[in-house]
Short mmCIF file of C-alpha atoms in Angstrom, two decimals:
data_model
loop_
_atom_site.label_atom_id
_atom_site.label_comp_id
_atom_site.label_asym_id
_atom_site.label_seq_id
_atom_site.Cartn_x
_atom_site.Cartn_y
_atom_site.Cartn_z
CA UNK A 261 49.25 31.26 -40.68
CA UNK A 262 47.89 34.01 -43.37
CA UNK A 263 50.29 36.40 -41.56
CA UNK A 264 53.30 34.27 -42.28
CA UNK A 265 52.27 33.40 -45.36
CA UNK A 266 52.20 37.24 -46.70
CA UNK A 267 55.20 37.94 -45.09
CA UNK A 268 56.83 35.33 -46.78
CA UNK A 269 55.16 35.73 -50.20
CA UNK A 270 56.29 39.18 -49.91
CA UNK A 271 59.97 38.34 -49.23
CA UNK A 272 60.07 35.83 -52.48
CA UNK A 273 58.47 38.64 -54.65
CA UNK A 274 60.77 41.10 -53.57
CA UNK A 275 63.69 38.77 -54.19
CA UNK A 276 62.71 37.59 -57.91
CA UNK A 277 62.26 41.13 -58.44
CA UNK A 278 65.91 42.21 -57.25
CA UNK A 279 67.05 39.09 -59.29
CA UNK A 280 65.61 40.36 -62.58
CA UNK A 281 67.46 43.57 -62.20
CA UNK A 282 70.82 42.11 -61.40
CA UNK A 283 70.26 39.87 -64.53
CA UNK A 284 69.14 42.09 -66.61
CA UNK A 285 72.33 44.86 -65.14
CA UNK A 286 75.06 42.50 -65.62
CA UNK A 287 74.39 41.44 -69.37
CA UNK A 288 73.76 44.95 -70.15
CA UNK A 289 76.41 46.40 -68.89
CA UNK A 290 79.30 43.59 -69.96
CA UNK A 291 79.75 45.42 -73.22
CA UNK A 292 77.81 46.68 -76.41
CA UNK A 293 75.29 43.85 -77.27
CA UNK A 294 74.87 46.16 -80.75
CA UNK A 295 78.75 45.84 -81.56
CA UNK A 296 78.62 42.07 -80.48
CA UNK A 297 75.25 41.06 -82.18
CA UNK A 298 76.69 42.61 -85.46
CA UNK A 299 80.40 41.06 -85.37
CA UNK A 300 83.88 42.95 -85.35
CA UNK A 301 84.05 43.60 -89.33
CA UNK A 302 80.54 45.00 -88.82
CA UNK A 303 80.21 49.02 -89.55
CA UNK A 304 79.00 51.52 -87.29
CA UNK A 305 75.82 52.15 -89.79
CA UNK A 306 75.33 48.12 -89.26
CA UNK A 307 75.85 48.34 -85.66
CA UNK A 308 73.25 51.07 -85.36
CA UNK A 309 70.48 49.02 -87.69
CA UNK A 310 71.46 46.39 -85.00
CA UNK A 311 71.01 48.58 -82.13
CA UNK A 312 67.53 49.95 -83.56
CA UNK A 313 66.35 46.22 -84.72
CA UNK A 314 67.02 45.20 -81.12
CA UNK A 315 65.27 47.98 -79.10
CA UNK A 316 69.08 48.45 -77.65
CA UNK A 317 69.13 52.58 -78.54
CA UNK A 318 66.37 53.02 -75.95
CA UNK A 319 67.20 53.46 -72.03
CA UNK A 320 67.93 51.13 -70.02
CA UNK A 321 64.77 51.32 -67.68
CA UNK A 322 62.41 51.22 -70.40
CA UNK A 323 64.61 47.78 -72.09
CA UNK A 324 64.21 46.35 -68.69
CA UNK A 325 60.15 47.41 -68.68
CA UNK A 326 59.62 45.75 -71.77
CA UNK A 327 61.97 42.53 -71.09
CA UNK A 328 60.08 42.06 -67.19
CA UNK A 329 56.66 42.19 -68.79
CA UNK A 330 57.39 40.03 -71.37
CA UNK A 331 58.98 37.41 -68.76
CA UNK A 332 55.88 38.08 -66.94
CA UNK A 333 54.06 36.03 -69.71
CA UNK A 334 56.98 33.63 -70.11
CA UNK A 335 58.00 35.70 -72.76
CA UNK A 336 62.08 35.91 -73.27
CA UNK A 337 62.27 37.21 -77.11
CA UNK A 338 63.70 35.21 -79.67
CA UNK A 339 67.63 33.39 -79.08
CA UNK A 340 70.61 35.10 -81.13
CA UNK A 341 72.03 31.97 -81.56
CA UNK A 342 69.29 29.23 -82.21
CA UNK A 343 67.02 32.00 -84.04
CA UNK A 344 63.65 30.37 -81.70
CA UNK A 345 61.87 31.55 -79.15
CA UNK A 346 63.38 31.17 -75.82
CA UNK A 347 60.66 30.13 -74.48
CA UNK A 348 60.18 26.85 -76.58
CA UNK A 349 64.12 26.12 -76.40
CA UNK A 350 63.21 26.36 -72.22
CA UNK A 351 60.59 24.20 -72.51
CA UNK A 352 62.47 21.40 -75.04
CA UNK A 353 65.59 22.14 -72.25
CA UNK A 354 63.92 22.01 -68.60
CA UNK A 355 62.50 19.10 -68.47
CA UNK A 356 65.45 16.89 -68.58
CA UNK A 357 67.08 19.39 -65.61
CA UNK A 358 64.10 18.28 -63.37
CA UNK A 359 64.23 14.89 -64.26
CA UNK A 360 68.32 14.70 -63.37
CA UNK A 361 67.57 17.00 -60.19
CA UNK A 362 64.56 15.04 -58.51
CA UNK A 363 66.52 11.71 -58.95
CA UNK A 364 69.46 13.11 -57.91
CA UNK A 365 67.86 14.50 -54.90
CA UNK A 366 65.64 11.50 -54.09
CA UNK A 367 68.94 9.04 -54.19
CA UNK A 368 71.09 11.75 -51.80
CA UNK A 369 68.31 11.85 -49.09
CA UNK A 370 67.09 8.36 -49.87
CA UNK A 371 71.03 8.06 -48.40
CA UNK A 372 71.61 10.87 -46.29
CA UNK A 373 68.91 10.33 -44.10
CA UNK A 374 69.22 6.72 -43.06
CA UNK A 375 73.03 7.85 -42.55
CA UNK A 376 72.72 10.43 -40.54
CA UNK A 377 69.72 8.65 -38.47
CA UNK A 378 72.25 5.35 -37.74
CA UNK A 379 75.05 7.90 -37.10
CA UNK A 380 73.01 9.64 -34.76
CA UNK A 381 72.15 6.68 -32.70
CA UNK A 382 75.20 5.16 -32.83
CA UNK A 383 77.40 7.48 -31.51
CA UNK A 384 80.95 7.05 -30.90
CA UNK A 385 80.92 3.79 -32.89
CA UNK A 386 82.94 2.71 -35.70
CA UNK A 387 79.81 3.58 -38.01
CA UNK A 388 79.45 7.06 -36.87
CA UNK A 389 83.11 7.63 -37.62
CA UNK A 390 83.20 5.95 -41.32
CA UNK A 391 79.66 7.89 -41.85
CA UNK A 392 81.45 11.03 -40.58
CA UNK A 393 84.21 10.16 -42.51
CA UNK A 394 82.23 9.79 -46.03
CA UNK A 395 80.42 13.26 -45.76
CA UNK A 396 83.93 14.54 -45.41
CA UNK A 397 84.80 12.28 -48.72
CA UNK A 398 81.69 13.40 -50.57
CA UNK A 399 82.60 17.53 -49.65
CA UNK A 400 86.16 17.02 -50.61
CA UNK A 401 85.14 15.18 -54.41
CA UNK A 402 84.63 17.35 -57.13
CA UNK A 403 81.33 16.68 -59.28
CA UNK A 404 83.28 16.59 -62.76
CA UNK A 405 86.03 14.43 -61.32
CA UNK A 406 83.15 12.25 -59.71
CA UNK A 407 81.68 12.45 -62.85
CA UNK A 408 84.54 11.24 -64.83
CA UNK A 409 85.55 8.41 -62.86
CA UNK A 410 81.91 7.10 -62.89
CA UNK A 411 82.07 7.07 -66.89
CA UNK A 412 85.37 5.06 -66.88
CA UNK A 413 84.42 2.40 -64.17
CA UNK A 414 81.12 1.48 -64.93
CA UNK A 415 80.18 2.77 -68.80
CA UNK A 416 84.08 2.54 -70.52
CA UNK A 417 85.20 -0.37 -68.30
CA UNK A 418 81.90 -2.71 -66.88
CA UNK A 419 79.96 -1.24 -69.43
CA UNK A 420 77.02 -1.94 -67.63
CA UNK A 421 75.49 1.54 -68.14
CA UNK A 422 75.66 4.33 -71.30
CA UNK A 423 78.20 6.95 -71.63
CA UNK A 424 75.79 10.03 -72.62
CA UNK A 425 72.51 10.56 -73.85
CA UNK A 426 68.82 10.76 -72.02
CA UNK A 427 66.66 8.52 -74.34
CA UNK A 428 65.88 5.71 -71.02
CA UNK A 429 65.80 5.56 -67.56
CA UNK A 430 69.53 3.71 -67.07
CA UNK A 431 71.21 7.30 -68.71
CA UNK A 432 70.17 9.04 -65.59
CA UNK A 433 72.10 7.11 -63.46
CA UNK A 434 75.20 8.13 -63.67
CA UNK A 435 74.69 11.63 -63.84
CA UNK A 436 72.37 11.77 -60.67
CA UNK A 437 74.70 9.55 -58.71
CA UNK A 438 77.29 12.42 -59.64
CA UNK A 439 75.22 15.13 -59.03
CA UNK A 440 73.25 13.34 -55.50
CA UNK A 441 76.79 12.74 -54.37
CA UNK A 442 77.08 16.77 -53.90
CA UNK A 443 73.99 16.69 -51.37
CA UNK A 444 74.58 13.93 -49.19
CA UNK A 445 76.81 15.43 -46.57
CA UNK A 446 74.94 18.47 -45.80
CA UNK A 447 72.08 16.07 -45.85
CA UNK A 448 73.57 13.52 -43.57
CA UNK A 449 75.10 16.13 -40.54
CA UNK A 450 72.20 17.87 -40.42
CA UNK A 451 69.89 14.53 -39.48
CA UNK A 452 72.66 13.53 -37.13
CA UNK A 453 72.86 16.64 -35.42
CA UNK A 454 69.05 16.72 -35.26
CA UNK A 455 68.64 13.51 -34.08
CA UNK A 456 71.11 14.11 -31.32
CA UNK A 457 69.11 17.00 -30.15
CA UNK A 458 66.05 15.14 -30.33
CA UNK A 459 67.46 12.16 -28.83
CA UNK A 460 68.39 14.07 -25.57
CA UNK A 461 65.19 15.79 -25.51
CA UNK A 462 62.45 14.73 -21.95
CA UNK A 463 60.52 13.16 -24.42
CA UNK A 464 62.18 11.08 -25.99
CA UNK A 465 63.72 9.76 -22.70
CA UNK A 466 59.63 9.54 -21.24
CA UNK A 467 58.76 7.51 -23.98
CA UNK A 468 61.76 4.73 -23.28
CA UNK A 469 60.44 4.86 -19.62
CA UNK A 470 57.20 3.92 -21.25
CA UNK A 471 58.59 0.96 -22.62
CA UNK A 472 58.32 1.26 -25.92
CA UNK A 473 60.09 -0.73 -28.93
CA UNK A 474 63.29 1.16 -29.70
CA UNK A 475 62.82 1.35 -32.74
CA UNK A 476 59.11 2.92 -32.74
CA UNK A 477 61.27 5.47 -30.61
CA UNK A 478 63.69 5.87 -33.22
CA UNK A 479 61.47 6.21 -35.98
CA UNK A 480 58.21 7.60 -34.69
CA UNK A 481 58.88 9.65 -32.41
CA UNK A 482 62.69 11.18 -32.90
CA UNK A 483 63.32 11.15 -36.56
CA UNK A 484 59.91 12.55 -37.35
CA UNK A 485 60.91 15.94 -35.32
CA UNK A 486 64.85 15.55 -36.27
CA UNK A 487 64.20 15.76 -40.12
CA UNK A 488 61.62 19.31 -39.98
CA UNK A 489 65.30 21.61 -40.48
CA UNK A 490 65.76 18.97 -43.56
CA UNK A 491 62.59 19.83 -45.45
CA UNK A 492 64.78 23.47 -46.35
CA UNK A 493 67.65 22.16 -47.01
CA UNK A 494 66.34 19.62 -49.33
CA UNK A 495 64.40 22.57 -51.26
CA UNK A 496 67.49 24.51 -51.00
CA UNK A 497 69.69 21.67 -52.38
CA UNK A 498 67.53 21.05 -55.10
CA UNK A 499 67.74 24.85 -56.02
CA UNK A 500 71.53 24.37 -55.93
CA UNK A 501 71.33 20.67 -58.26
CA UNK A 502 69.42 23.06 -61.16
CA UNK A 503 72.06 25.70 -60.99
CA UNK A 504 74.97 23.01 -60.88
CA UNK A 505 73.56 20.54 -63.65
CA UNK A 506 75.50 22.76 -65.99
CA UNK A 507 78.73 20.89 -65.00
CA UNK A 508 77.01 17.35 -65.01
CA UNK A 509 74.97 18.09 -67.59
CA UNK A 510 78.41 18.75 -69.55
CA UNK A 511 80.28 16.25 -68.82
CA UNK A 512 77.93 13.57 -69.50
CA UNK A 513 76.11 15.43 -72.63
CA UNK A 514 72.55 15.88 -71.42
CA UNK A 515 70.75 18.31 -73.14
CA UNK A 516 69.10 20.13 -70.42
CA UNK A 517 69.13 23.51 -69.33
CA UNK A 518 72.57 23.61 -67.67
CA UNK A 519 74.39 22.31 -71.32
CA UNK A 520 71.95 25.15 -73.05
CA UNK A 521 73.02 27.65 -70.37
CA UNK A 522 76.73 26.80 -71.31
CA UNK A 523 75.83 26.81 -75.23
CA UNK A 524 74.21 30.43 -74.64
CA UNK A 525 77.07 31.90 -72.43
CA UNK A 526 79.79 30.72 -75.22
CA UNK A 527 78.05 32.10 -78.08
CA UNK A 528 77.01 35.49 -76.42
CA UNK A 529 73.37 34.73 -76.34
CA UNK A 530 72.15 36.87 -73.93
CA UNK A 531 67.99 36.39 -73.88
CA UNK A 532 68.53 32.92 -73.40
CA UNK A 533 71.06 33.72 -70.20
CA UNK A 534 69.17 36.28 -68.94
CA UNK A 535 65.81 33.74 -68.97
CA UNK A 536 67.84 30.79 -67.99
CA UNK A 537 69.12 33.02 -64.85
CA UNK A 538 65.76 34.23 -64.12
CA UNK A 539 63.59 31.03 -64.52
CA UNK A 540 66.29 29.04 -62.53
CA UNK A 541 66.42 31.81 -59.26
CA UNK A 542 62.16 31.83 -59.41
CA UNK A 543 62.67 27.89 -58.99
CA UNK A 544 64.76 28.04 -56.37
CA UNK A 545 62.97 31.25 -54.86
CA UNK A 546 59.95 29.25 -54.99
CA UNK A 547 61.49 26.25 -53.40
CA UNK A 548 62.49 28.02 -50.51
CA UNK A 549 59.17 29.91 -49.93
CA UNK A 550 57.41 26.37 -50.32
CA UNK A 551 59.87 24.45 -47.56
CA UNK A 552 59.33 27.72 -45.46
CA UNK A 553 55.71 27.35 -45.37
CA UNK A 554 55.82 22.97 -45.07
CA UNK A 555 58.23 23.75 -41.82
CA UNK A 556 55.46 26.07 -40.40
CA UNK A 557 52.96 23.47 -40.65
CA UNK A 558 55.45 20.99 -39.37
CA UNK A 559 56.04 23.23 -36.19
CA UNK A 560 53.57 25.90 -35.32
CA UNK A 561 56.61 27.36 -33.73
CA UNK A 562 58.10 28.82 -36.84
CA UNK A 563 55.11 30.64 -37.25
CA UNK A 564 55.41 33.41 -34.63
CA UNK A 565 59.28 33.71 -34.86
#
C-alpha cells in the first residue's frame, strides 16, 4: 500500500506542477500585462513604471519562481481589480463553491445511485427504460437553461423558493438542483452497469442458492462491490461541479468562486485567474488522488495493477 501510495502522490505532484506552468504560460503570453495594467492612453514611460512596479521586466522563469513560491504559502499577490489580497478574496469566495458543490453532489448520487441500482435489477422493464431515458434527458439539458427554467417555475411563478442570494439554506436549492442535475447520468449508468456485472457474478448467484432475502442480496452483497468504480467518479464529478459553478454561480448570483472567476477574467485580473485556476486543479488533483487511494482500500486489487 506505501508503494501505491508514492506512486500516486508522485503522479498528483507532478500534475499540479505541469498545471502551474500552463497557468502561469497562458496569462503571460495572451498579451502585455504592462500595456494592459496601465490602459491604452497610458505612455510608454507609464507602461515601463508599470512593468518595473509589477516585477513584469524580469524573465519569465524567474516571474514564475517567485509567483510558485509564493502560491506555495497560499500567497497569490494582491488583485488588479479589487486592490486585496487574493488570498483573502479566495477565502471570502470558496466557501460558498463548496457549499453549492457538496449539496449538489450529495442530491445527484443521493439520486443516481438508487437509479441506477433499480435500473440494474430491473432490467428490460418499463423503469429501466424511463431511467435510461432520463440520464439521456439530464445529458441533453444545458445547466443555464436548467437553471433558468428552475427560477421561473418555482422562484418567479410558485415562489416557493428565492431568486438569488446565499444568506439561508433554501438559496442553495435551486442552484444545486441545477448544478446535481449535470452528475446524475454518469452517476446513474455507471451503478447500472456495475450492478449488472456484479449481478451475474458466481457469487452473487451462490448467495441466492443460500437463500437469502433478496434484498440483503441486493444491498449487501451486490451494490456494495457495484458502487467501488463510483467512489472516482464522484471525486471526479465534484472536481468538474467547482470548475462549472461559474455558470450556476452566474446565473443565479452566488458569490462564490466561479462568479469571482468570471469578475476576474472580464476585468483582466490575472493573479486572481491564475490562483483561481491553480487552487481549483489542486482540488480536483487532490480529489482524484484521494478516490484513487479509497478504491485501493476498497479492492486490494487496484493495488498491484
Amino acid at each position: 500500500m506505501l508503494a501505491f501510495l508514492l506512486r500516486r502522490l508522485a503522479v498528483a505532484l507532478s500534475v499540479v506542477l505541469t498545471v502551474s506552468v500552463i497557468a502561469f504560460l497562458l496569462l503571460h503570453l495572451s498579451g502585455d500585462l504592462a500595456t494592459d495594467l496601465a490602459g491604452p492612453e497610458a505612455s510608454p514611460e507609464q507602461v515601463a513604471r508599470v512593468r518595473v512596479e509589477y516585477g513584469l521586466d524580469q524573465p519569465l522563469v524567474v516571474q514564475y519562481g517567485q509567483w510558485l513560491a509564493g502560491a506555495a504559502r497560499f500567497d497569490f499577490g494582491r488583485s488588479f481589480y479589487f486592490r486585496e489580497s487574493v488570498a483573502s478574496l479566495l477565502g471570502d469566495r470558496i466557501p460558498i463553491t463548496l457549499k453549492l458543490g457538496a449539496i449538489s453532489l450529495g442530491l445527484a448520487l443521493l439520486v443516481a445511485i438508487p437509479l441506477g441500482a433499480l435500473a440494474a435489477v430491473k432490467r428490460g422493464s418499463w423503469f429501466d427504460r424511463a431511467a435510461l431515458a432520463f440520464c439521456a434527458l439530464g445529458q441533453a439539458v444545458p445547466t443555464f437553461w436548467l437553471g433558468l427554467t428552475l427560477i421561473i417555475i418555482f422562484a418567479v411563478n410558485l415562489r416557493w423558493l428565492p431568486v438569488s442570494g446565499n444568506a439561508t439554506w433554501s438559496h442553495y436549492v435551486l442552484p444545486s438542483v441545477a448544478l446535481g442535475w449535470y452528475a446524475i447520468p454518469a452517476v446513474m449508468r455507471l451503478t447500472r452497469n456495475g450492478m449488472l456485472d456484479v449481478m451475474a457474478s458466481d457469487y452473487i448467484r451462490t448467495a441466492r442458492a443460500k437463500g437469502l432475502r433478496p434484498h440483503t442480496v441486493i444491498f449487501k452483497h451486490a451494490l456494495r462491490n457495484a458502487v467501488v468504480p463510483v467512489v472516482a467518479l464522484a471525486a471526479v464529478q465534484f472536481g468538474f461541479m467547482l470548475g462549472g459553478s461559474i455558470v450556476v454561480e452566474a446565473v443565479f448570483s452566488l458569490q462564490g468562486l466561479g462568479q469571482l472567476a468570471w469578475e476576474a477574467i472580464a476585468r483582466k485580473d490575472f493573479p486572481v485567474v491564475q490562483a483561481i485556476v491553480m487552487l481549483l486543479a489542486t482540488i480536483y488533483i487532490l480529489l482524484t488522488f484521494l478516490a484513487d487511494l479509497l478504491n485501493a482500500w476498497l479492492d486490494p486489487r487496484i493495488r498491484v495493477a
